[in-house]
PDB file of C-alpha atoms in Angstrom:
ATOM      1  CA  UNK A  22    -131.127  90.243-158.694  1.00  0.00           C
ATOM      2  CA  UNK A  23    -128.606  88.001-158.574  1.00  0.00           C
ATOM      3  CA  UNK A  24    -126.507  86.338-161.615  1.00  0.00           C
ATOM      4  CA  UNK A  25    -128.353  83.086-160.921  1.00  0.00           C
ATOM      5  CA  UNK A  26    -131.345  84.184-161.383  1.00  0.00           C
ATOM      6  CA  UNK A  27    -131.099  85.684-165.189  1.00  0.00           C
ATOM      7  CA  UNK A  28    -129.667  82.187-166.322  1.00  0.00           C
ATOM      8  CA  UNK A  29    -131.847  81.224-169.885  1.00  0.00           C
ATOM      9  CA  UNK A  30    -132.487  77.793-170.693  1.00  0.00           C
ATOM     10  CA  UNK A  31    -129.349  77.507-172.724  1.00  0.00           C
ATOM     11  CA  UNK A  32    -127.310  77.040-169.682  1.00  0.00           C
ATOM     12  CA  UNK A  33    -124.542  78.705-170.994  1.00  0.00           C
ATOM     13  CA  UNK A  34    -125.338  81.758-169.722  1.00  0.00           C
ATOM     14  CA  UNK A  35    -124.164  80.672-166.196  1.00  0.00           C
ATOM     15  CA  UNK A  36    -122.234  81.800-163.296  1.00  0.00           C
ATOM     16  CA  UNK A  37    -119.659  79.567-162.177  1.00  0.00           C
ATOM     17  CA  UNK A  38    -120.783  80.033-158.614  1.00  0.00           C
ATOM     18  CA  UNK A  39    -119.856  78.193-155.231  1.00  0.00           C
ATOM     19  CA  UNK A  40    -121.523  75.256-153.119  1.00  0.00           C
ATOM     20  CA  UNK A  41    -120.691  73.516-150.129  1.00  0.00           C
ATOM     21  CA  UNK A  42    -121.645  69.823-152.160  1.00  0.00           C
ATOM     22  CA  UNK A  43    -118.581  70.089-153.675  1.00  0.00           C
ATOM     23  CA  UNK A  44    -119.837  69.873-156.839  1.00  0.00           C
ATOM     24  CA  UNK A  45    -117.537  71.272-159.825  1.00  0.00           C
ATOM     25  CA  UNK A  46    -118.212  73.555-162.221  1.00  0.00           C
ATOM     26  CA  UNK A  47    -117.685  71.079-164.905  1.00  0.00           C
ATOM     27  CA  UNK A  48    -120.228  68.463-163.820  1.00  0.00           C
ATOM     28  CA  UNK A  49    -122.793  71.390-163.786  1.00  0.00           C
ATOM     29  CA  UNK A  50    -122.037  72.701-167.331  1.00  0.00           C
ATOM     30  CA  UNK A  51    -122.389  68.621-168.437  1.00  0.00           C
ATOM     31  CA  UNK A  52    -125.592  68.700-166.895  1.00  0.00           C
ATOM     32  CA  UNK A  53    -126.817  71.850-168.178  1.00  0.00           C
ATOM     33  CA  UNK A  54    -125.838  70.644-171.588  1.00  0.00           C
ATOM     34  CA  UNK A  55    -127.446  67.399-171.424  1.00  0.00           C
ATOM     35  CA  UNK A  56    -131.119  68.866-170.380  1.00  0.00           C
ATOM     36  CA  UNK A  57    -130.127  71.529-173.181  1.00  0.00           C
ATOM     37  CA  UNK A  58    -130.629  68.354-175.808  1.00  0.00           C
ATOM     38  CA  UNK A  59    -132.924  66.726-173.757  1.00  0.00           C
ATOM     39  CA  UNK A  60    -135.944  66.346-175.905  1.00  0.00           C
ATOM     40  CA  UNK A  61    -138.317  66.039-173.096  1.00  0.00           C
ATOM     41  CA  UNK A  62    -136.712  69.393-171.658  1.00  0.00           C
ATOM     42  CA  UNK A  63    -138.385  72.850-173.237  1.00  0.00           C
ATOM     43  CA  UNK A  64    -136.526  75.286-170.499  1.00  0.00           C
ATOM     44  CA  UNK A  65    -134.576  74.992-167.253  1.00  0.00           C
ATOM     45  CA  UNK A  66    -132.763  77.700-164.957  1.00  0.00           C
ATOM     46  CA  UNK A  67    -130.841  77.154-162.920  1.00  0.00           C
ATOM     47  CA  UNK A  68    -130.145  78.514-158.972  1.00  0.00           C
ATOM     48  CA  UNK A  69    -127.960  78.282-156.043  1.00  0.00           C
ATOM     49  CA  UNK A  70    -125.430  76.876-157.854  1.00  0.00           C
ATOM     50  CA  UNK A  71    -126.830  73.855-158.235  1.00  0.00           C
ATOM     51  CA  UNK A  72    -130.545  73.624-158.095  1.00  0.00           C
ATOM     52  CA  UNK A  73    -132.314  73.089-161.264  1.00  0.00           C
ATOM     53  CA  UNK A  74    -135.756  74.172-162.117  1.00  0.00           C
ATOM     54  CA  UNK A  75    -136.975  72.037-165.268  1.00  0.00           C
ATOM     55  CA  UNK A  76    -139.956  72.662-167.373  1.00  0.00           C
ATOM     56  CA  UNK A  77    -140.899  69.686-169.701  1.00  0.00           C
ATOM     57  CA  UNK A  78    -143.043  69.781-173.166  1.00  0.00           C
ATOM     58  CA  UNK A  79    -146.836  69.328-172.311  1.00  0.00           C
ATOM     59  CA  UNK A  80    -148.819  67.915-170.127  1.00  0.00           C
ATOM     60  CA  UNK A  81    -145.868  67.399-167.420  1.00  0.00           C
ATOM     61  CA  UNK A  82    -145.462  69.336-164.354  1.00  0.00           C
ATOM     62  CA  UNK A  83    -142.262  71.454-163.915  1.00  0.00           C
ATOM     63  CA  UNK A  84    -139.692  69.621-161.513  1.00  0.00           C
ATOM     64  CA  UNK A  85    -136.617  71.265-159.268  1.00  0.00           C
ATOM     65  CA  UNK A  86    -133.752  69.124-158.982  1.00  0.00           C
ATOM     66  CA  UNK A  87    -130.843  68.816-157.091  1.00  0.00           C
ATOM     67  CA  UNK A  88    -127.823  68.053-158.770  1.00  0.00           C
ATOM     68  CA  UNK A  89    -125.205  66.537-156.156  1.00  0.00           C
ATOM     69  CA  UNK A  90    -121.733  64.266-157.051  1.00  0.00           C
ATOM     70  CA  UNK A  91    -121.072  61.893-154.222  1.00  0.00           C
ATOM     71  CA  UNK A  92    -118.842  59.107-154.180  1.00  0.00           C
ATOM     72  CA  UNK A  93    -121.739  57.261-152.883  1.00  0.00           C
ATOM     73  CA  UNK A  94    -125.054  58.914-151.455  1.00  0.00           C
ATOM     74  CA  UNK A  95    -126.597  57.241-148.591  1.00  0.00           C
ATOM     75  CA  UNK A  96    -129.612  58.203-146.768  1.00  0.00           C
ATOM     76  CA  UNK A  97    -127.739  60.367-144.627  1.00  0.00           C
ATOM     77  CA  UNK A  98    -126.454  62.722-147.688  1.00  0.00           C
ATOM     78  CA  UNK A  99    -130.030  62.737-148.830  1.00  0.00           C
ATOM     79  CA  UNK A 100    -131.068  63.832-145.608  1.00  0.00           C
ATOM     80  CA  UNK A 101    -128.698  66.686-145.377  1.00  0.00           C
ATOM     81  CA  UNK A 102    -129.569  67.691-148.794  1.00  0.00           C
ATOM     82  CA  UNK A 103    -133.344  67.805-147.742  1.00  0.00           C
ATOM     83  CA  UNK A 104    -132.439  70.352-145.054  1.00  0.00           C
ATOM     84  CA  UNK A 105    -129.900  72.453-146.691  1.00  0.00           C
ATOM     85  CA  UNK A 106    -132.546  72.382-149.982  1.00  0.00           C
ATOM     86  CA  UNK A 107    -135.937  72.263-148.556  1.00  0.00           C
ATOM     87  CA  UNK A 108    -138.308  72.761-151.873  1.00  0.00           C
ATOM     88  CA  UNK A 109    -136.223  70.179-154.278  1.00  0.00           C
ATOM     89  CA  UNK A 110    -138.588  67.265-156.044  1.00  0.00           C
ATOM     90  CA  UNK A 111    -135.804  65.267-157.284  1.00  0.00           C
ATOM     91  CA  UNK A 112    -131.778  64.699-155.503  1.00  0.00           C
ATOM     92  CA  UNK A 113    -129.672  63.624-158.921  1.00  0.00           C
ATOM     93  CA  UNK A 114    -126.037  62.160-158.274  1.00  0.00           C
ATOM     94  CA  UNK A 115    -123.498  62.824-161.033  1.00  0.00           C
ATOM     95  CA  UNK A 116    -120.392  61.146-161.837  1.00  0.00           C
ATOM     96  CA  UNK A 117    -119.326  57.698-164.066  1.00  0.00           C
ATOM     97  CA  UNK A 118    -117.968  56.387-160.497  1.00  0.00           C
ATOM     98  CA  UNK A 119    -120.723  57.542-158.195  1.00  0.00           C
ATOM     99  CA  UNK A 120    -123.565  55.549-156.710  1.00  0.00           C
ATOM    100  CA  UNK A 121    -126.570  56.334-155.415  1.00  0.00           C
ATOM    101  CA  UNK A 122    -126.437  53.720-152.352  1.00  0.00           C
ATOM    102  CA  UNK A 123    -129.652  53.965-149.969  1.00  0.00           C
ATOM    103  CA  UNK A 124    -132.903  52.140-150.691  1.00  0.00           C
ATOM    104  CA  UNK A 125    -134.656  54.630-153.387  1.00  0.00           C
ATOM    105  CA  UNK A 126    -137.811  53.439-152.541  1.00  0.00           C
ATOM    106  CA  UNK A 127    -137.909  53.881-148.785  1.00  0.00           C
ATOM    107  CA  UNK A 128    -136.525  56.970-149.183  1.00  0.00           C
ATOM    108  CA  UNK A 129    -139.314  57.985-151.418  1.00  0.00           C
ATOM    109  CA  UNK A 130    -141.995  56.718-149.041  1.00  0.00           C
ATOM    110  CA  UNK A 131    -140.558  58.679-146.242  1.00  0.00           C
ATOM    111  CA  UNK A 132    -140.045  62.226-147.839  1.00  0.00           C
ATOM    112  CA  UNK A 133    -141.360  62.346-150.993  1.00  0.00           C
ATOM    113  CA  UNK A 134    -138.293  62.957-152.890  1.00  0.00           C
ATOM    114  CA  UNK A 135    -136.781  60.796-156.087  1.00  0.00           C
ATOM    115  CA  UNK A 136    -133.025  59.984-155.846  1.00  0.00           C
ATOM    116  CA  UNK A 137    -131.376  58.565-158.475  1.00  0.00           C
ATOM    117  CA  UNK A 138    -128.118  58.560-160.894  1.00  0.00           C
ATOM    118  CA  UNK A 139    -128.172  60.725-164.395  1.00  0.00           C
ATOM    119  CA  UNK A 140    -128.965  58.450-166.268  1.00  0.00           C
ATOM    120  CA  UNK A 141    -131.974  57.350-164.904  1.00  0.00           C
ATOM    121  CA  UNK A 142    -133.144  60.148-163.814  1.00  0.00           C
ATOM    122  CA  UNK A 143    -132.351  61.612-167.901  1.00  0.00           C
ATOM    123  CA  UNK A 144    -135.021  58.679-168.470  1.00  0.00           C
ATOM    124  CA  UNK A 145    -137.548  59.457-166.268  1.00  0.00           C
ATOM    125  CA  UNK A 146    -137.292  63.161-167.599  1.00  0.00           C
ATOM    126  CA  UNK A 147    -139.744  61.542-171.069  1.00  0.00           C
ATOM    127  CA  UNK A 148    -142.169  60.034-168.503  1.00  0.00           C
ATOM    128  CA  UNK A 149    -145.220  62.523-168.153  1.00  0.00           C
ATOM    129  CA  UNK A 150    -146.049  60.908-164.417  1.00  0.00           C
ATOM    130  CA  UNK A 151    -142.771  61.158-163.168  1.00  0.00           C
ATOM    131  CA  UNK A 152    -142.243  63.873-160.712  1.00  0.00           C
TER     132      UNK A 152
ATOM    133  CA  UNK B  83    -107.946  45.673-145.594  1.00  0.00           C
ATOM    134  CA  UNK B  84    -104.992  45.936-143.908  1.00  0.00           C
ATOM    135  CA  UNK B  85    -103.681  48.885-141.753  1.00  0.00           C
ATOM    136  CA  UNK B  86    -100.933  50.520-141.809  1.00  0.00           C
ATOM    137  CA  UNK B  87     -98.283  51.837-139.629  1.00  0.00           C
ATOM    138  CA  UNK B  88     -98.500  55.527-138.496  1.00  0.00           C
ATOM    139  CA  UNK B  89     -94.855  56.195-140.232  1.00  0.00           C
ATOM    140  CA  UNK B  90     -96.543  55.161-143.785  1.00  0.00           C
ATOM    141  CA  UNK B  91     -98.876  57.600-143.730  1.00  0.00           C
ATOM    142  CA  UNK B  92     -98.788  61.696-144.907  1.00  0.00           C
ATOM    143  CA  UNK B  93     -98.489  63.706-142.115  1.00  0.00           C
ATOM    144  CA  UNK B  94    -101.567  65.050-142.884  1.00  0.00           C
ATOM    145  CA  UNK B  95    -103.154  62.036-142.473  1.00  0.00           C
ATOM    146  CA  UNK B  96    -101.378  61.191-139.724  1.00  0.00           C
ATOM    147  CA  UNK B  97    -102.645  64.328-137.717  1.00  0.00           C
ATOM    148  CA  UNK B  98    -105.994  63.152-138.876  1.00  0.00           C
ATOM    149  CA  UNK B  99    -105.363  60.217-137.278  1.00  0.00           C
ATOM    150  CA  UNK B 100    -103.911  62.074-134.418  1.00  0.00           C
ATOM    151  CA  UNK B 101    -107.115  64.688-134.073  1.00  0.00           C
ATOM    152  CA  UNK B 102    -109.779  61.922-134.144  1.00  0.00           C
ATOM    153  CA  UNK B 103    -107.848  59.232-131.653  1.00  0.00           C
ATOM    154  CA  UNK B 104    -108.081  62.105-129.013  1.00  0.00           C
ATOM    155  CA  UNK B 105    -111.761  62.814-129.402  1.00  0.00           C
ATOM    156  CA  UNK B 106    -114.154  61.405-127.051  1.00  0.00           C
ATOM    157  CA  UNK B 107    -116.412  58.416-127.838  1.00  0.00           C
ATOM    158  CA  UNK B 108    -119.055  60.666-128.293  1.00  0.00           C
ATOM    159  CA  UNK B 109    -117.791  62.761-130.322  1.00  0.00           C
ATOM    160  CA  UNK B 110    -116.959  60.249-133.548  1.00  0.00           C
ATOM    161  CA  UNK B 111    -120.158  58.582-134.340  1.00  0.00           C
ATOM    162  CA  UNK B 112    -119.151  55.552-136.162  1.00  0.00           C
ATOM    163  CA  UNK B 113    -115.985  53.596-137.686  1.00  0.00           C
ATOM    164  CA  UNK B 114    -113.751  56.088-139.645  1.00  0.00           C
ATOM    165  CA  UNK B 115    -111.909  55.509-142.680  1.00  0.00           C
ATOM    166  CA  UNK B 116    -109.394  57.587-144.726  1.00  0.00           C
ATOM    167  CA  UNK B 117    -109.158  57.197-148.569  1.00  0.00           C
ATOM    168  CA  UNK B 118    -107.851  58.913-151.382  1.00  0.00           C
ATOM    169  CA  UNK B 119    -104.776  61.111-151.899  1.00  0.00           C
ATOM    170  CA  UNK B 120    -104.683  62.231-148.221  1.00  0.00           C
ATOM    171  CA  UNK B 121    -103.219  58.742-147.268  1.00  0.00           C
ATOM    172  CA  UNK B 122     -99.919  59.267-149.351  1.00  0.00           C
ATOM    173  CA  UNK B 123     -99.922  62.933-150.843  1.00  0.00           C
ATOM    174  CA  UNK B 124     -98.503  65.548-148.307  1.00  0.00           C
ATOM    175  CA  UNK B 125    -100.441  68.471-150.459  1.00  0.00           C
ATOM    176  CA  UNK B 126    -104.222  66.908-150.850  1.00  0.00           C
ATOM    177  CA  UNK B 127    -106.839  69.285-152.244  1.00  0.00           C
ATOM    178  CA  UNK B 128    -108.894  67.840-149.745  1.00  0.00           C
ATOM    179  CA  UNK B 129    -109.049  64.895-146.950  1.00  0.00           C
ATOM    180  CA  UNK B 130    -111.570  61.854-148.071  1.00  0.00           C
ATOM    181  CA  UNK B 131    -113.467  60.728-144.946  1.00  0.00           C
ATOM    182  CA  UNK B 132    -115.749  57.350-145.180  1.00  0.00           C
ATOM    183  CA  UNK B 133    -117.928  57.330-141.657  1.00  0.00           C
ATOM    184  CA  UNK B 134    -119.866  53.788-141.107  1.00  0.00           C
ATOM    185  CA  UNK B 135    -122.367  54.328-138.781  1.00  0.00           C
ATOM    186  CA  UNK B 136    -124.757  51.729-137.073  1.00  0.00           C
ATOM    187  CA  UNK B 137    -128.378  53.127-137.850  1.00  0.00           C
ATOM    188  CA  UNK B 138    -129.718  51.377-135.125  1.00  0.00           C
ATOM    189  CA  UNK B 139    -127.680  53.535-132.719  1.00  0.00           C
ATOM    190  CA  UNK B 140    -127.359  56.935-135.102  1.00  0.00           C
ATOM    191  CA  UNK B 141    -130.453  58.213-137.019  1.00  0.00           C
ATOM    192  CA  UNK B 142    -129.150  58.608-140.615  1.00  0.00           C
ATOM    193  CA  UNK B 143    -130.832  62.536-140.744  1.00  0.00           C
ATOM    194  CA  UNK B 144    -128.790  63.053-138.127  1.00  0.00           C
ATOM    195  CA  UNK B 145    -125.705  61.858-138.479  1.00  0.00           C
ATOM    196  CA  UNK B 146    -123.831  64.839-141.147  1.00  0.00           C
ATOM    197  CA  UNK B 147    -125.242  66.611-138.317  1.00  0.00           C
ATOM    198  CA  UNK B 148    -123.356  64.893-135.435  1.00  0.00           C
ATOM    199  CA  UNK B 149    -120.444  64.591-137.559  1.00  0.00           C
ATOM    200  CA  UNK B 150    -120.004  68.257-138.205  1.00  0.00           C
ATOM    201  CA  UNK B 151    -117.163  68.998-134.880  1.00  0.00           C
ATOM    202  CA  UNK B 152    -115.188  66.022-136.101  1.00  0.00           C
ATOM    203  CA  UNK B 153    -115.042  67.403-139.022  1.00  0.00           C
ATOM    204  CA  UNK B 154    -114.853  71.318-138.249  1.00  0.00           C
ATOM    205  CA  UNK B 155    -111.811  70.050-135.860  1.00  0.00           C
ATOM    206  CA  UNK B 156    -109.917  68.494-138.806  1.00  0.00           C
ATOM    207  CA  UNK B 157    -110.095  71.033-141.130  1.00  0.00           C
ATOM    208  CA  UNK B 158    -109.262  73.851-138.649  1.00  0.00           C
ATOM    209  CA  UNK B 159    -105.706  71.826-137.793  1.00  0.00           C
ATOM    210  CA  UNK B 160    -104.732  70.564-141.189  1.00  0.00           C
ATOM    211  CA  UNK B 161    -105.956  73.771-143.258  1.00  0.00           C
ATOM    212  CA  UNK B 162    -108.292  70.906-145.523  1.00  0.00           C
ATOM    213  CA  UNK B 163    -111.438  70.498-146.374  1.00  0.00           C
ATOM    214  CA  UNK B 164    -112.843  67.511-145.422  1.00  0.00           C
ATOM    215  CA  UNK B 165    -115.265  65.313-147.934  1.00  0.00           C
ATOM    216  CA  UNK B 166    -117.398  63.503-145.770  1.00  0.00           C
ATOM    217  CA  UNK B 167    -118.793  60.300-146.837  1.00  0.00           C
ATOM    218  CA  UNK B 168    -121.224  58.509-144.347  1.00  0.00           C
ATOM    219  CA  UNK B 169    -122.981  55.704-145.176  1.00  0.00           C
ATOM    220  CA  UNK B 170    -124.861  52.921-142.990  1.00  0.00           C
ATOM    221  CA  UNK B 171    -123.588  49.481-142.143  1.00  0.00           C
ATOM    222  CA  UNK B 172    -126.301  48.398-144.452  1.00  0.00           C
ATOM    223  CA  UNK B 173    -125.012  50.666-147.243  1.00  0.00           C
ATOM    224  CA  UNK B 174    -121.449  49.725-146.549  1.00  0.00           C
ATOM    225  CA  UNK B 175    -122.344  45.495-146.572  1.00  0.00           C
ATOM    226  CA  UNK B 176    -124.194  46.373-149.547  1.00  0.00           C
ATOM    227  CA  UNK B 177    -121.545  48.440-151.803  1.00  0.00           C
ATOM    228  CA  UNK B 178    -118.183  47.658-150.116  1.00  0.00           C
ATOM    229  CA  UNK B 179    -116.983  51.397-150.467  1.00  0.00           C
ATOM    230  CA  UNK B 180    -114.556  50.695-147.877  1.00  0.00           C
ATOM    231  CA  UNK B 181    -112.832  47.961-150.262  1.00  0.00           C
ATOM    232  CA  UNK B 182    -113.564  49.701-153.808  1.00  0.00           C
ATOM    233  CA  UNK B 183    -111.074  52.829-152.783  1.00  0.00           C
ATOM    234  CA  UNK B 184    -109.565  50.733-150.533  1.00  0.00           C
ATOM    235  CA  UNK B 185    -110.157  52.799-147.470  1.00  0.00           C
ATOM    236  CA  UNK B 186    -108.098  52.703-144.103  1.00  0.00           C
ATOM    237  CA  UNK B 187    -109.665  52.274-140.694  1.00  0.00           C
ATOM    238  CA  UNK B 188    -108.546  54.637-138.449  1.00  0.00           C
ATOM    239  CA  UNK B 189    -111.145  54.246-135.655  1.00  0.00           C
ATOM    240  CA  UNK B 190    -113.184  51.305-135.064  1.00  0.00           C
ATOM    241  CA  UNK B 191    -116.661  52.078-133.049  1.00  0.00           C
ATOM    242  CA  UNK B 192    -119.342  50.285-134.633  1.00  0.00           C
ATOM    243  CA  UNK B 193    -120.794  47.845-131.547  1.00  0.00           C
ATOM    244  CA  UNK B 194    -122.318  45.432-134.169  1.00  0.00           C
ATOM    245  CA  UNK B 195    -120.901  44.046-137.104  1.00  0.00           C
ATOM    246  CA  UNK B 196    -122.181  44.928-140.744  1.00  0.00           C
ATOM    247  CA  UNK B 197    -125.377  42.974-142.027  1.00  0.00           C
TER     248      UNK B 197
END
């Protein structure tokens, strides 16, 4: 069993593992410590670095999300996330200076899968139909 | 935008330059751009690619795909990884990326102009 997968829902219990998104240790600790206050959040672990599996407080289903940090994410990002993380619900771009660029609601028709910033997506989290 | 001469640049950016000039058309599947600290730094952690393609001619699930000797090819000769940023003409016209880090065109292959 590997480290990843004993994580507890504190997130600080975590690995500081590798992935090929580039994405930095730091911007996964700041997102493991805001679903850690997140009041919609009851327990998350996390996996492969940088694939979060979310359970929220009742009567909303349990989501996996993707936690990238592009300058800006386009559809062709997306698309390569999508194949490199098949089973993901949700594709969530970090970063004050990032963008999520490509048309989220196109992209949603075609595959199924949310995109968005943090702090949307840290909104969405308190909405029981999201996901 | 304005471009600059070859003897401005880092050498690492100027082998960039160098690697992706000799490729064939095929092989580069849109306008390239360099941006960030590979344009002046000698040393960058890494080399900042912006790719532009024309999704009418390149399939955007694709593309990372196509993209991936380009990029394989410039980090085997300059020792650096490469962060690759593609985006569509679309996504381009409609964030100006290009301008907000004030990217450099190195290649120009787009046959139709941004709309």
């Amino acid at each position: 069993m590997s480290l990843d997968s004993q994580l507890d829902w504190t997130g600080f219990f975590m690995s500081n593992g590798e992935n090929s998104w580039g994405v930095g240790y730091s911007e996964i600790m700041f997102f493991s410590q805001v679903l850690h206050s997140h009041t919609a959040v009851a327990s998350f672990t996390r996996s492969k670095d940088i694939v979060f599996d979310i359970v929220r407080l009742a009567n909303t289903s349990p989501l996996r999300v993707l936690l990238l940090s592009e300058y800006r994410l386009g559809e062709s990002a997306a698309y390569k996330a999508l194949q490199d993380f098949s089973d993901i619900q949700v594709i969530v771009n970090n970063g004050n200076w990032n963008a999520v660029v490509l048309n989220k609601i196109d992209f949603k028709k075609q595959t199924g899968i949310h995109v968005m910033e943090v702090r949307n997506f840290l909104g969405a989290l308190n909405d029981p139909a999201f996901g | 935008m304005t471009r600059r001469s070859d003897d401005t640049y880092s050498r690492v950016a100027a082998k960039v330059i160098d690697i992706i000039s000799s490729l064939p058309p095929e092989a580069v599947i849109g306008d390239v751009f360099l941006f960030g600290s590979a344009l002046s730094k000698e040393e960058p952690a890494d080399i900042d690619i912006l790719l532009i393609i024309d999704e009418l001619s390149i399939t955007p699930s694709t593309a990372y795909c196509k993209a991936e000797p380009m990029t394989l090819l410039i980090e085997a000769a300059t020792g650096k990884p490469v962060d690759l940023t593609i985006l569509t003409n679309t996504e381009e016209a409609n964030s100006q990326f290009s301008e907000t880090v004030n990217a450099h065109r190195i290649l120009k292959r787009l046959l139709s102009p941004p709309h």
